[in-house]
mmCIF file of C-alpha atoms in Angstrom:
data_model
loop_
_atom_site.group_PDB
_atom_site.id
_atom_site.type_symbol
_atom_site.label_atom_id
_atom_site.label_comp_id
_atom_site.label_asym_id
_atom_site.label_seq_id
_atom_site.Cartn_x
_atom_site.Cartn_y
_atom_site.Cartn_z
ATOM 1 C CA UNK A 438 4.916 37.263 12.264
ATOM 2 C CA UNK A 439 1.569 37.037 10.491
ATOM 3 C CA UNK A 440 0.536 35.484 7.256
ATOM 4 C CA UNK A 441 -0.943 37.434 4.380
ATOM 5 C CA UNK A 442 -4.097 36.512 2.495
ATOM 6 C CA UNK A 443 -3.053 38.605 -0.494
ATOM 7 C CA UNK A 444 -1.001 37.249 -3.356
ATOM 8 C CA UNK A 445 2.300 39.074 -3.793
ATOM 9 C CA UNK A 446 3.116 40.937 -6.987
ATOM 10 C CA UNK A 447 6.095 38.639 -7.410
ATOM 11 C CA UNK A 448 6.087 34.925 -6.570
ATOM 12 C CA UNK A 449 8.138 33.477 -3.736
ATOM 13 C CA UNK A 450 10.491 30.567 -4.421
ATOM 14 C CA UNK A 451 10.867 27.610 -2.055
ATOM 15 C CA UNK A 452 13.854 25.396 -2.799
ATOM 16 C CA UNK A 453 13.291 21.660 -2.452
ATOM 17 C CA UNK A 454 16.337 20.879 -0.313
ATOM 18 C CA UNK A 455 17.896 17.412 -0.235
ATOM 19 C CA UNK A 456 15.473 14.991 -1.876
ATOM 20 C CA UNK A 457 16.544 12.198 0.473
ATOM 21 C CA UNK A 458 15.546 14.213 3.533
ATOM 22 C CA UNK A 459 12.369 15.750 4.915
ATOM 23 C CA UNK A 460 12.471 18.919 2.792
ATOM 24 C CA UNK A 461 10.031 17.805 0.071
ATOM 25 C CA UNK A 462 7.490 16.405 2.538
ATOM 26 C CA UNK A 463 7.453 19.456 4.845
ATOM 27 C CA UNK A 464 6.916 21.562 1.723
ATOM 28 C CA UNK A 465 4.013 19.335 0.647
ATOM 29 C CA UNK A 466 2.624 19.437 4.201
ATOM 30 C CA UNK A 467 2.850 23.247 4.289
ATOM 31 C CA UNK A 468 0.941 23.606 1.010
ATOM 32 C CA UNK A 469 -1.601 21.048 2.223
ATOM 33 C CA UNK A 470 -2.190 22.318 5.771
ATOM 34 C CA UNK A 471 -1.344 26.046 5.505
ATOM 35 C CA UNK A 472 -2.647 26.982 2.040
ATOM 36 C CA UNK A 473 -3.126 30.703 2.764
ATOM 37 C CA UNK A 474 0.508 31.063 3.847
ATOM 38 C CA UNK A 475 1.640 29.398 0.628
ATOM 39 C CA UNK A 476 -0.370 31.473 -1.842
ATOM 40 C CA UNK A 477 1.944 32.865 -4.504
ATOM 41 C CA UNK A 478 4.728 30.440 -3.587
ATOM 42 C CA UNK A 479 6.200 27.762 -5.807
ATOM 43 C CA UNK A 480 8.801 25.038 -5.407
ATOM 44 C CA UNK A 481 12.064 24.974 -7.311
ATOM 45 C CA UNK A 482 12.747 21.267 -7.533
ATOM 46 C CA UNK A 483 11.967 17.920 -9.070
ATOM 47 C CA UNK A 484 8.392 17.015 -10.008
ATOM 48 C CA UNK A 485 8.594 13.232 -9.297
ATOM 49 C CA UNK A 486 10.187 13.932 -5.905
ATOM 50 C CA UNK A 487 7.424 16.387 -4.958
ATOM 51 C CA UNK A 488 4.746 13.973 -6.160
ATOM 52 C CA UNK A 489 6.262 11.305 -3.921
ATOM 53 C CA UNK A 490 6.291 13.789 -1.018
ATOM 54 C CA UNK A 491 2.631 14.675 -1.610
ATOM 55 C CA UNK A 492 1.759 10.972 -1.470
ATOM 56 C CA UNK A 493 3.686 10.570 1.801
ATOM 57 C CA UNK A 494 1.707 13.304 3.572
ATOM 58 C CA UNK A 495 -1.667 12.572 1.901
ATOM 59 C CA UNK A 496 -4.622 12.692 4.297
ATOM 60 C CA UNK A 497 -7.564 10.325 4.010
ATOM 61 C CA UNK A 498 -6.282 9.033 0.702
ATOM 62 C CA UNK A 499 -6.517 12.513 -0.851
ATOM 63 C CA UNK A 500 -3.209 13.509 -2.412
ATOM 64 C CA UNK A 501 -2.235 17.127 -2.996
ATOM 65 C CA UNK A 502 -2.166 17.726 -6.779
ATOM 66 C CA UNK A 503 1.245 18.712 -8.165
ATOM 67 C CA UNK A 504 1.267 21.258 -10.973
ATOM 68 C CA UNK A 505 4.333 21.631 -13.194
ATOM 69 C CA UNK A 506 5.017 25.292 -13.995
ATOM 70 C CA UNK A 507 6.723 26.640 -17.076
ATOM 71 C CA UNK A 508 7.516 30.024 -15.495
ATOM 72 C CA UNK A 509 7.786 31.379 -11.963
ATOM 73 C CA UNK A 510 5.122 34.037 -12.556
ATOM 74 C CA UNK A 511 2.559 31.284 -13.161
ATOM 75 C CA UNK A 512 2.636 30.587 -9.410
ATOM 76 C CA UNK A 513 0.545 33.716 -8.821
ATOM 77 C CA UNK A 514 -2.420 32.031 -10.533
ATOM 78 C CA UNK A 515 -2.289 28.643 -8.766
ATOM 79 C CA UNK A 516 -5.281 27.914 -6.493
ATOM 80 C CA UNK A 517 -4.868 26.885 -2.834
ATOM 81 C CA UNK A 518 -4.041 23.271 -1.936
ATOM 82 C CA UNK A 519 -2.173 22.727 -5.163
ATOM 83 C CA UNK A 520 1.604 22.213 -5.174
ATOM 84 C CA UNK A 521 3.254 24.221 -7.990
ATOM 85 C CA UNK A 522 6.713 23.041 -9.026
ATOM 86 C CA UNK A 523 9.137 24.682 -11.433
ATOM 87 C CA UNK A 524 11.493 21.890 -12.540
ATOM 88 C CA UNK A 525 15.149 22.645 -12.048
ATOM 89 C CA UNK A 526 16.022 20.077 -14.736
ATOM 90 C CA UNK A 527 14.588 19.157 -18.115
ATOM 91 C CA UNK A 528 15.022 16.375 -20.658
ATOM 92 C CA UNK A 529 16.976 13.298 -19.573
ATOM 93 C CA UNK A 530 17.962 14.878 -16.262
ATOM 94 C CA UNK A 531 14.305 15.231 -15.329
ATOM 95 C CA UNK A 532 13.657 11.535 -15.986
ATOM 96 C CA UNK A 533 15.932 10.312 -13.181
ATOM 97 C CA UNK A 534 13.850 8.521 -10.493
ATOM 98 C CA UNK A 535 13.691 10.092 -7.006
ATOM 99 C CA UNK A 536 16.623 9.242 -4.757
ATOM 100 C CA UNK A 537 16.131 6.808 -1.873
ATOM 101 C CA UNK A 538 14.946 8.238 1.435
ATOM 102 C CA UNK A 539 17.550 8.729 4.134
ATOM 103 C CA UNK A 540 20.639 7.991 2.040
ATOM 104 C CA UNK A 541 23.486 10.328 1.158
ATOM 105 C CA UNK A 542 23.546 10.934 -2.562
ATOM 106 C CA UNK A 543 25.744 13.028 -4.826
ATOM 107 C CA UNK A 544 22.757 13.456 -7.143
ATOM 108 C CA UNK A 545 20.607 14.775 -4.294
ATOM 109 C CA UNK A 546 23.394 17.154 -3.278
ATOM 110 C CA UNK A 547 23.769 18.413 -6.844
ATOM 111 C CA UNK A 548 20.036 18.872 -7.270
ATOM 112 C CA UNK A 549 19.684 20.719 -3.948
ATOM 113 C CA UNK A 550 22.550 23.051 -4.878
ATOM 114 C CA UNK A 551 21.160 23.707 -8.342
ATOM 115 C CA UNK A 552 17.761 24.596 -6.858
ATOM 116 C CA UNK A 553 19.367 27.169 -4.552
ATOM 117 C CA UNK A 554 21.454 28.613 -7.392
ATOM 118 C CA UNK A 555 18.401 29.024 -9.649
ATOM 119 C CA UNK A 556 16.292 30.646 -6.921
ATOM 120 C CA UNK A 557 19.064 32.958 -5.703
ATOM 121 C CA UNK A 558 19.799 34.217 -9.205
ATOM 122 C CA UNK A 559 16.085 34.763 -9.822
ATOM 123 C CA UNK A 560 15.841 36.745 -6.568
ATOM 124 C CA UNK A 561 18.902 38.823 -7.426
ATOM 125 C CA UNK A 562 17.354 39.611 -10.829
ATOM 126 C CA UNK A 563 14.150 40.670 -9.081
ATOM 127 C CA UNK A 564 12.041 37.894 -10.597
ATOM 128 C CA UNK A 565 10.992 36.435 -7.243
ATOM 129 C CA UNK A 566 10.310 38.326 -4.032
ATOM 130 C CA UNK A 567 12.274 35.987 -1.764
ATOM 131 C CA UNK A 568 13.580 32.475 -1.389
ATOM 132 C CA UNK A 569 12.799 30.044 1.396
ATOM 133 C CA UNK A 570 15.258 27.165 1.492
ATOM 134 C CA UNK A 571 14.339 23.675 2.675
ATOM 135 C CA UNK A 572 17.200 21.805 4.406
ATOM 136 C CA UNK A 573 20.135 20.531 2.391
ATOM 137 C CA UNK A 574 22.809 18.105 3.512
ATOM 138 C CA UNK A 575 26.380 19.384 3.712
ATOM 139 C CA UNK A 576 27.901 15.944 3.130
ATOM 140 C CA UNK A 577 25.764 15.475 0.002
ATOM 141 C CA UNK A 578 26.907 18.871 -1.278
ATOM 142 C CA UNK A 579 30.492 17.775 -0.829
ATOM 143 C CA UNK A 580 29.798 14.490 -2.638
ATOM 144 C CA UNK A 581 28.341 16.432 -5.562
ATOM 145 C CA UNK A 582 31.772 17.935 -6.151
ATOM 146 C CA UNK A 583 32.469 20.842 -8.451
ATOM 147 C CA UNK A 584 31.536 24.331 -7.291
ATOM 148 C CA UNK A 585 29.203 22.972 -4.585
ATOM 149 C CA UNK A 586 31.905 21.068 -2.705
ATOM 150 C CA UNK A 587 33.427 24.235 -1.269
ATOM 151 C CA UNK A 588 30.275 25.374 0.540
ATOM 152 C CA UNK A 589 29.515 24.244 4.102
ATOM 153 C CA UNK A 590 25.945 25.489 3.838
ATOM 154 C CA UNK A 591 23.328 27.774 2.308
ATOM 155 C CA UNK A 592 24.740 30.998 3.725
ATOM 156 C CA UNK A 593 28.145 30.680 2.104
ATOM 157 C CA UNK A 594 26.611 29.561 -1.203
ATOM 158 C CA UNK A 595 24.263 32.555 -1.284
ATOM 159 C CA UNK A 596 27.155 34.868 -0.438
ATOM 160 C CA UNK A 597 29.125 33.549 -3.418
ATOM 161 C CA UNK A 598 26.137 33.838 -5.780
ATOM 162 C CA UNK A 599 25.416 37.402 -4.637
ATOM 163 C CA UNK A 600 29.065 38.352 -5.134
ATOM 164 C CA UNK A 601 28.993 36.809 -8.614
ATOM 165 C CA UNK A 602 25.873 38.816 -9.457
ATOM 166 C CA UNK A 603 27.456 42.047 -8.202
ATOM 167 C CA UNK A 604 30.791 41.301 -9.940
ATOM 168 C CA UNK A 605 32.578 41.751 -6.633
ATOM 169 C CA UNK A 606 34.941 39.549 -4.585
ATOM 170 C CA UNK A 607 33.248 37.346 -1.987
ATOM 171 C CA UNK A 608 35.302 39.043 0.736
ATOM 172 C CA UNK A 609 33.528 42.299 -0.099
ATOM 173 C CA UNK A 610 30.076 40.697 0.294
ATOM 174 C CA UNK A 611 29.820 40.161 4.060
ATOM 175 C CA UNK A 612 26.847 38.159 5.321
ATOM 176 C CA UNK A 613 25.633 37.046 8.710
ATOM 177 C CA UNK A 614 23.250 34.371 9.946
ATOM 178 C CA UNK A 615 20.313 35.315 12.156
ATOM 179 C CA UNK A 616 18.238 32.710 13.974
ATOM 180 C CA UNK A 617 14.878 33.982 15.147
ATOM 181 C CA UNK A 618 11.682 32.841 16.790
ATOM 182 C CA UNK A 619 8.867 34.610 18.621
ATOM 183 C CA UNK A 620 11.000 34.902 21.764
ATOM 184 C CA UNK A 621 14.589 35.516 20.678
ATOM 185 C CA UNK A 622 16.723 36.768 17.786
ATOM 186 C CA UNK A 623 20.434 35.941 17.547
ATOM 187 C CA UNK A 624 23.026 37.033 14.963
ATOM 188 C CA UNK A 625 26.388 35.252 14.711
ATOM 189 C CA UNK A 626 29.859 36.769 14.241
ATOM 190 C CA UNK A 627 31.086 33.530 12.617
ATOM 191 C CA UNK A 628 29.120 30.669 11.117
ATOM 192 C CA UNK A 629 30.269 27.228 9.965
ATOM 193 C CA UNK A 630 33.900 27.025 11.057
ATOM 194 C CA UNK A 631 35.796 24.954 13.611
ATOM 195 C CA UNK A 632 35.717 26.342 17.144
ATOM 196 C CA UNK A 633 39.413 27.275 17.052
ATOM 197 C CA UNK A 634 38.771 29.280 13.877
ATOM 198 C CA UNK A 635 35.664 30.836 15.418
ATOM 199 C CA UNK A 636 37.682 32.135 18.363
ATOM 200 C CA UNK A 637 40.239 33.597 15.969
ATOM 201 C CA UNK A 638 37.377 35.260 14.053
ATOM 202 C CA UNK A 639 36.479 37.413 17.068
ATOM 203 C CA UNK A 640 38.279 40.476 15.742
ATOM 204 C CA UNK A 641 37.455 44.170 15.958
ATOM 205 C CA UNK A 642 36.577 44.236 12.264
ATOM 206 C CA UNK A 643 34.304 41.167 12.367
ATOM 207 C CA UNK A 644 32.458 42.223 15.505
ATOM 208 C CA UNK A 645 31.921 45.767 14.212
ATOM 209 C CA UNK A 646 30.767 44.487 10.832
ATOM 210 C CA UNK A 647 28.291 42.148 12.544
ATOM 211 C CA UNK A 648 26.895 45.002 14.636
ATOM 212 C CA UNK A 649 26.462 47.232 11.580
ATOM 213 C CA UNK A 650 24.817 44.509 9.453
ATOM 214 C CA UNK A 651 22.495 43.654 12.347
ATOM 215 C CA UNK A 652 21.589 47.305 12.848
ATOM 216 C CA UNK A 653 20.807 47.901 9.154
ATOM 217 C CA UNK A 654 18.855 44.690 8.668
ATOM 218 C CA UNK A 655 16.743 44.881 11.827
ATOM 219 C CA UNK A 656 16.059 48.593 11.318
ATOM 220 C CA UNK A 657 14.365 47.684 8.034
ATOM 221 C CA UNK A 658 12.278 44.971 9.706
ATOM 222 C CA UNK A 659 11.322 46.860 12.875
ATOM 223 C CA UNK A 660 10.981 50.317 11.373
ATOM 224 C CA UNK A 661 13.287 51.694 14.077
ATOM 225 C CA UNK A 662 16.794 51.195 15.398
ATOM 226 C CA UNK A 663 17.075 47.849 17.213
ATOM 227 C CA UNK A 664 18.570 47.471 20.667
ATOM 228 C CA UNK A 665 21.451 45.018 20.430
ATOM 229 C CA UNK A 666 22.781 42.936 23.318
ATOM 230 C CA UNK A 667 26.332 41.641 22.900
ATOM 231 C CA UNK A 668 27.402 38.285 24.306
ATOM 232 C CA UNK A 669 30.895 38.134 25.734
ATOM 233 C CA UNK A 670 33.255 35.457 24.501
ATOM 234 C CA UNK A 671 34.624 34.281 27.843
ATOM 235 C CA UNK A 672 32.917 33.121 31.061
ATOM 236 C CA UNK A 673 31.441 36.109 32.922
ATOM 237 C CA UNK A 674 32.382 38.231 29.872
ATOM 238 C CA UNK A 675 36.029 37.899 30.951
ATOM 239 C CA UNK A 676 35.474 39.104 34.546
ATOM 240 C CA UNK A 677 37.451 42.270 33.957
ATOM 241 C CA UNK A 678 40.288 40.425 32.228
ATOM 242 C CA UNK A 679 40.657 37.558 34.706
ATOM 243 C CA UNK A 680 39.260 34.981 32.262
ATOM 244 C CA UNK A 681 40.449 36.512 28.999
ATOM 245 C CA UNK A 682 40.890 39.965 27.502
ATOM 246 C CA UNK A 683 38.867 39.682 24.284
ATOM 247 C CA UNK A 684 36.016 41.681 25.805
ATOM 248 C CA UNK A 685 38.383 44.525 26.756
ATOM 249 C CA UNK A 686 40.729 44.512 23.779
ATOM 250 C CA UNK A 687 38.387 43.533 20.910
ATOM 251 C CA UNK A 688 34.649 43.493 21.604
ATOM 252 C CA UNK A 689 34.297 46.710 23.623
ATOM 253 C CA UNK A 690 36.244 48.828 21.094
ATOM 254 C CA UNK A 691 33.919 47.467 18.365
ATOM 255 C CA UNK A 692 30.912 48.405 20.499
ATOM 256 C CA UNK A 693 32.234 51.961 20.900
ATOM 257 C CA UNK A 694 32.857 52.235 17.162
ATOM 258 C CA UNK A 695 29.313 51.028 16.421
ATOM 259 C CA UNK A 696 27.842 53.511 18.905
ATOM 260 C CA UNK A 697 29.714 56.278 17.106
ATOM 261 C CA UNK A 698 27.702 55.299 14.008
ATOM 262 C CA UNK A 699 24.357 55.464 15.815
ATOM 263 C CA UNK A 700 23.969 51.811 16.800
ATOM 264 C CA UNK A 701 22.181 51.101 20.093
ATOM 265 C CA UNK A 702 24.354 48.354 21.539
ATOM 266 C CA UNK A 703 25.297 47.094 24.992
ATOM 267 C CA UNK A 704 28.748 46.449 26.362
ATOM 268 C CA UNK A 705 29.732 42.743 26.462
ATOM 269 C CA UNK A 706 27.420 40.788 28.771
ATOM 270 C CA UNK A 707 28.068 37.383 30.357
ATOM 271 C CA UNK A 708 26.937 34.845 27.744
ATOM 272 C CA UNK A 709 25.119 32.755 30.352
ATOM 273 C CA UNK A 710 22.684 35.621 31.074
ATOM 274 C CA UNK A 711 22.400 37.797 27.957
ATOM 275 C CA UNK A 712 19.984 35.460 26.165
ATOM 276 C CA UNK A 713 17.639 35.353 29.161
ATOM 277 C CA UNK A 714 17.673 39.142 29.285
ATOM 278 C CA UNK A 715 16.795 39.342 25.589
ATOM 279 C CA UNK A 716 14.045 36.731 25.625
ATOM 280 C CA UNK A 717 10.538 38.071 25.033
ATOM 281 C CA UNK A 718 7.598 36.414 26.751
ATOM 282 C CA UNK A 719 3.874 37.250 26.850
ATOM 283 C CA UNK A 720 3.453 40.490 28.751
ATOM 284 C CA UNK A 721 7.181 40.907 29.219
ATOM 285 C CA UNK A 722 9.273 42.132 26.275
ATOM 286 C CA UNK A 723 12.959 41.353 26.268
ATOM 287 C CA UNK A 724 15.595 43.905 27.157
ATOM 288 C CA UNK A 725 17.120 43.632 23.668
ATOM 289 C CA UNK A 726 15.662 43.156 20.186
ATOM 290 C CA UNK A 727 18.552 40.909 19.198
ATOM 291 C CA UNK A 728 21.721 39.367 20.617
ATOM 292 C CA UNK A 729 25.022 39.273 18.749
ATOM 293 C CA UNK A 730 26.768 36.003 19.651
ATOM 294 C CA UNK A 731 30.455 35.394 19.092
ATOM 295 C CA UNK A 732 30.229 31.918 17.517
ATOM 296 C CA UNK A 733 27.792 29.351 16.125
ATOM 297 C CA UNK A 734 26.865 27.161 19.087
ATOM 298 C CA UNK A 735 26.894 30.018 21.591
ATOM 299 C CA UNK A 736 24.030 31.599 19.688
ATOM 300 C CA UNK A 737 22.146 28.629 18.300
ATOM 301 C CA UNK A 738 21.784 26.545 21.455
ATOM 302 C CA UNK A 739 19.485 29.022 23.251
ATOM 303 C CA UNK A 740 17.343 29.569 20.137
ATOM 304 C CA UNK A 741 16.956 25.861 19.434
ATOM 305 C CA UNK A 742 16.292 25.096 23.091
ATOM 306 C CA UNK A 743 13.160 27.237 22.823
ATOM 307 C CA UNK A 744 11.885 24.937 20.055
ATOM 308 C CA UNK A 745 13.302 23.853 16.706
ATOM 309 C CA UNK A 746 9.784 23.951 15.246
ATOM 310 C CA UNK A 747 9.623 27.705 15.925
ATOM 311 C CA UNK A 748 13.032 28.823 14.657
ATOM 312 C CA UNK A 749 13.773 30.559 11.368
ATOM 313 C CA UNK A 750 17.193 31.068 9.794
ATOM 314 C CA UNK A 751 17.601 34.439 8.032
ATOM 315 C CA UNK A 752 20.583 35.521 5.941
ATOM 316 C CA UNK A 753 21.494 39.161 6.574
ATOM 317 C CA UNK A 754 23.601 41.439 4.389
ATOM 318 C CA UNK A 755 22.511 40.343 0.909
ATOM 319 C CA UNK A 756 20.459 42.092 -1.771
ATOM 320 C CA UNK A 757 17.815 39.372 -1.476
ATOM 321 C CA UNK A 758 15.498 37.950 1.165
ATOM 322 C CA UNK A 759 16.286 34.415 2.280
ATOM 323 C CA UNK A 760 14.810 32.445 5.162
ATOM 324 C CA UNK A 761 14.956 28.790 6.120
ATOM 325 C CA UNK A 762 13.618 26.361 8.723
ATOM 326 C CA UNK A 763 15.902 25.972 11.727
ATOM 327 C CA UNK A 764 16.491 22.235 11.342
ATOM 328 C CA UNK A 765 18.292 19.765 9.132
ATOM 329 C CA UNK A 766 17.403 17.028 6.668
ATOM 330 C CA UNK A 767 16.400 14.468 9.359
ATOM 331 C CA UNK A 768 17.270 11.449 7.217
ATOM 332 C CA UNK A 769 16.110 9.146 10.030
ATOM 333 C CA UNK A 770 12.437 10.103 9.595
ATOM 334 C CA UNK A 771 12.385 10.996 5.894
ATOM 335 C CA UNK A 772 9.462 9.401 4.089
ATOM 336 C CA UNK A 773 7.497 8.647 7.277
ATOM 337 C CA UNK A 774 5.269 11.774 7.346
ATOM 338 C CA UNK A 775 6.477 12.481 10.898
ATOM 339 C CA UNK A 776 8.284 15.712 9.991
ATOM 340 C CA UNK A 777 6.739 18.940 11.300
ATOM 341 C CA UNK A 778 6.270 21.752 8.764
ATOM 342 C CA UNK A 779 5.847 24.465 11.441
ATOM 343 C CA UNK A 780 9.339 25.930 11.040
ATOM 344 C CA UNK A 781 8.961 26.054 7.255
ATOM 345 C CA UNK A 782 5.635 27.869 7.568
ATOM 346 C CA UNK A 783 7.272 30.329 9.973
ATOM 347 C CA UNK A 784 10.069 30.832 7.430
ATOM 348 C CA UNK A 785 7.510 31.662 4.730
ATOM 349 C CA UNK A 786 5.784 34.141 7.043
ATOM 350 C CA UNK A 787 9.101 35.714 8.000
ATOM 351 C CA UNK A 788 10.073 36.068 4.329
ATOM 352 C CA UNK A 789 6.816 37.921 3.645
ATOM 353 C CA UNK A 790 7.509 40.215 6.572
ATOM 354 C CA UNK A 791 11.034 40.941 5.330
ATOM 355 C CA UNK A 792 9.693 41.694 1.859
ATOM 356 C CA UNK A 793 7.597 44.475 3.403
#
């Protein structure tokens, strides 16, 4: 993943995230410390909140100037080390003071959701090249109520917005979450559901759909068909049926069906070894380009163990490019300038790569 020194033909939107968390300050830090990566980007958010964030991360008393945009396209003409913000609100709504650091707030949840909705719709209309989403807080979304309360996270919200844009039912707009860093890529069969529901979601249809979405999405990124490793659900991938039959009755038939459609995919592999086999290290590429994991924590633990500051969350299956840092709102350190912007910068670089 490399940065580009050339401004894109279309600007890239970065959503502010929860204003009470570290999102605004890692954005300000990225524009301050990685200006070339941020050329052509702009923030969808709240101007006073971003000004506060710029003051938090200021170096040597020099504060990053915040420029209020009137249109997204104006971001293409903003010089380096300037923080361009397109306000999500106007009038009285824009006059509300920034929310307190580290505190759950319905207003912060509403604002974070509205930023994502604006950026996603702009991306679906082709007005921005991609969106990079700073962390939001699921509890704050729920507190906001209304249409936001039903979404456990970005992925499900973007799925609903894409379905709305395409005038199609959400069920016909399948999406998957991919977590990626320089060493490992993982795609999940299920996302934010209880573990009991995640086990029930390991069906032939869901596994096959995940394999096909992974194949299509990674083919576009790599310029070739990816090699996909499949994690088993049970210990030792079921040990031939001794520890469960999901591998035999569900996962393997999905693998065979995917192979029939040209997908390069392994049979189910013991989940305690497949990630090690896929991991790329200097001078030693991994055996697989990506691993399909059966549920959220099975896939995310190995990626995050390699370093939260390196991970990028990518939504696959939508008619837009969306990436995100692989961490949360970190209310406990919000406003202290301790937050690391490395994952956000990686997300910006990844979005550029996905845009081609």
